[in-house]
């Protein structure tokens, strides 16, 4: 591990690692539930030290970690497949398309990366209870990592979350508190809970190490791509923490002198859950009024990390787009039928986004493009089931 400080992403005030836990105490004074978080912190490393100690022939990724390895839970995450898909690329008109299949994390989503680092931090601090609000995947990830570490997870989740995610949470022995309401209601209740009863709050972006945890997917893409940054990465966006984490990976690599250019980050949102998209395209922030979408993991009215997500897109020369539920379901079927990868709707949104990029000629055909597949399709089988009918059962091959 390298020394780091926290820095407020708004006022740039710096804090020693153990002098703050969640948000910048100054900037968060203007925060109230119902708006994106204010004063989100980021970990700034001693980049001169990283530059001096990182050996490309034997990369030590620990140099980029904000928690010492000795505190890591016994729950390996990451190291998910990264590979070229000539078939999907050919179908969409791109010659250099790669997939990062993060649905193959132990609990089935990229959220394992954030939960892993938060539980490591809880182990470092000797905290036994970890609390989160979630649309489902952050919860099932936290429940799983807590099970492996012998910690108690307390989870606020909308009662409407897909059943497989609820089952994962329950089986892992977490305390589940279904909320009558949306993810945004669960977010508010979980903050009230930790304020009143303690425990470490894992809410996305609220705890800065969620961004650091998700960052590891960007570091892995760099590593698996032969220590090179791709040209473009498409990211499905709900709260805007995955895209901020991917940005932070390449920011760190740039600061450490390992890359010259940041990949363009493309924010993909669902049409109805488009608060960050509108913020990026108009510069004006407003909550999404009714963020109803089949892509439950990116259904958010009040994205907690809207400000950082917008900077991630703007600072990389990227852009933002939205896709409809019908486009997401078509893309989910296309991905499965052409690559064999069954992704949950939120993850398949990137495929729909790339199709839109093709139609509107937003990207060069030979650019090196990465689709971030964030969650496994078995997380929510009801979504694609709606459009399917099983063939009649047979008794003999005469009927085949
Ligand atoms: C959480 C999640 C997202 C969105 O990540 P944010 O950090 O909320 O923007 C996308 N896809 C899947 C599968 C997720 O679980
Ligand atoms: Zn501040």
XYZ file of N, CA and C in Angstrom, residues 67 70-75 115-132 139-155 169-176 199-200 202:
159
model
N -6.298 0.139 1.303
C -6.310 -0.645 2.555
C -5.198 -1.693 2.464
N -3.075 -6.982 4.614
C -3.253 -7.824 5.810
C -4.695 -7.810 6.320
N -5.479 -6.803 5.883
C -6.873 -6.713 6.340
C -7.869 -7.281 5.324
N -7.377 -7.772 4.217
C -8.297 -8.261 3.185
C -9.088 -9.472 3.691
N -10.405 -9.482 3.432
C -11.197 -10.672 3.772
C -10.838 -11.849 2.859
N -11.144 -13.055 3.333
C -10.886 -14.246 2.510
C -12.044 -14.408 1.532
N -12.036 -13.588 0.540
C -13.142 -13.560 -0.430
C -12.603 -12.961 -1.721
N -17.607 -3.779 -1.972
C -17.887 -4.396 -0.677
C -16.632 -5.008 -0.075
N -15.802 -5.575 -0.924
C -14.541 -6.170 -0.471
C -13.690 -5.136 0.266
N -13.522 -3.975 -0.352
C -12.622 -2.975 0.251
C -13.229 -2.360 1.512
N -14.556 -2.205 1.523
C -15.208 -1.658 2.723
C -15.078 -2.641 3.885
N -15.252 -3.933 3.592
C -15.114 -4.913 4.680
C -13.654 -4.956 5.151
N -12.703 -4.821 4.241
C -11.295 -4.741 4.653
C -11.093 -3.554 5.597
N -11.719 -2.433 5.256
C -11.609 -1.231 6.104
C -12.259 -1.470 7.470
N -13.405 -2.182 7.470
C -14.065 -2.493 8.745
C -13.169 -3.401 9.597
N -12.484 -4.321 8.942
C -11.560 -5.202 9.676
C -10.421 -4.356 10.259
N -9.894 -3.449 9.460
C -8.804 -2.571 9.934
C -9.231 -1.755 11.143
N -10.485 -1.277 11.104
C -10.961 -0.418 12.186
C -11.607 -1.193 13.328
N -11.738 -2.505 13.178
C -12.364 -3.311 14.229
C -13.855 -3.045 14.380
N -14.535 -2.781 13.266
C -15.987 -2.541 13.297
C -16.697 -3.822 12.864
N -17.736 -4.220 13.613
C -18.360 -5.527 13.372
C -19.599 -5.483 12.475
N -20.240 -4.308 12.393
C -21.491 -4.231 11.635
C -21.321 -3.267 10.462
N -21.781 -3.693 9.293
C -21.682 -2.852 8.107
C -23.078 -2.728 7.510
N -23.444 -1.502 7.209
C -24.818 -1.188 6.822
C -24.814 -0.645 5.397
N -25.821 -1.041 4.605
C -25.912 -0.430 3.270
C -27.345 -0.348 2.779
N -26.050 -4.998 -2.022
C -26.478 -5.725 -0.836
C -26.026 -7.178 -0.886
N -26.243 -7.834 -2.029
C -25.843 -9.242 -2.080
C -24.328 -9.359 -2.015
N -23.622 -8.366 -2.550
C -22.152 -8.369 -2.452
C -21.715 -8.179 -1.007
N -22.306 -7.204 -0.339
C -21.905 -6.944 1.052
C -22.244 -8.143 1.934
N -23.422 -8.722 1.721
C -23.821 -9.884 2.518
C -22.807 -11.014 2.343
N -22.366 -11.223 1.118
C -21.428 -12.320 0.840
C -20.063 -12.049 1.474
N -19.529 -10.846 1.287
C -18.203 -10.556 1.850
C -18.267 -10.601 3.382
N -19.346 -10.074 3.949
C -19.496 -10.116 5.411
C -19.545 -11.558 5.912
N -20.236 -12.414 5.162
C -20.286 -13.829 5.563
C -18.872 -14.402 5.624
N -18.076 -14.084 4.601
C -16.717 -14.633 4.543
C -15.827 -14.068 5.641
N -16.140 -12.846 6.086
C -15.283 -12.179 7.069
C -15.821 -12.309 8.494
N -16.988 -12.936 8.645
C -17.576 -13.041 9.980
C -18.089 -11.716 10.509
N -18.574 -10.861 9.627
C -19.141 -9.563 10.011
C -20.659 -9.598 9.843
N -21.336 -8.680 10.509
C -22.791 -8.588 10.386
C -23.148 -7.520 9.348
N -23.876 -7.923 8.312
C -24.362 -6.950 7.326
C -25.808 -6.594 7.658
N -26.136 -5.305 7.583
C -27.516 -4.832 7.754
C -27.892 -4.130 6.458
N -28.981 -4.589 5.857
C -29.242 -4.209 4.477
C -30.629 -3.633 4.255
N -28.999 -12.435 -0.362
C -28.799 -11.671 0.877
C -29.182 -12.530 2.083
N -30.362 -13.170 1.988
C -30.873 -13.965 3.115
C -29.962 -15.157 3.401
N -29.540 -15.861 2.332
C -28.719 -17.064 2.525
C -27.391 -16.735 3.191
N -26.867 -15.547 2.914
C -25.565 -15.177 3.473
C -25.659 -14.788 4.935
N -26.867 -14.790 5.483
C -27.005 -14.511 6.913
C -27.025 -13.035 7.258
N -27.295 -12.191 6.256
C -27.382 -10.759 6.533
C -28.729 -10.438 7.182
N -28.776 -9.319 7.867
C -30.070 -8.833 8.362
C -30.671 -7.967 7.267
N -31.770 -8.440 6.689
C -32.368 -7.719 5.563
C -33.558 -6.909 6.058
N -22.200 1.420 13.415
C -21.826 0.517 12.321
C -21.200 1.344 11.209
N -20.539 0.648 10.279
C -19.900 1.347 9.158
C -20.884 1.394 7.999
N -21.823 1.590 4.192
C -21.185 1.291 2.908
C -21.883 1.986 1.742
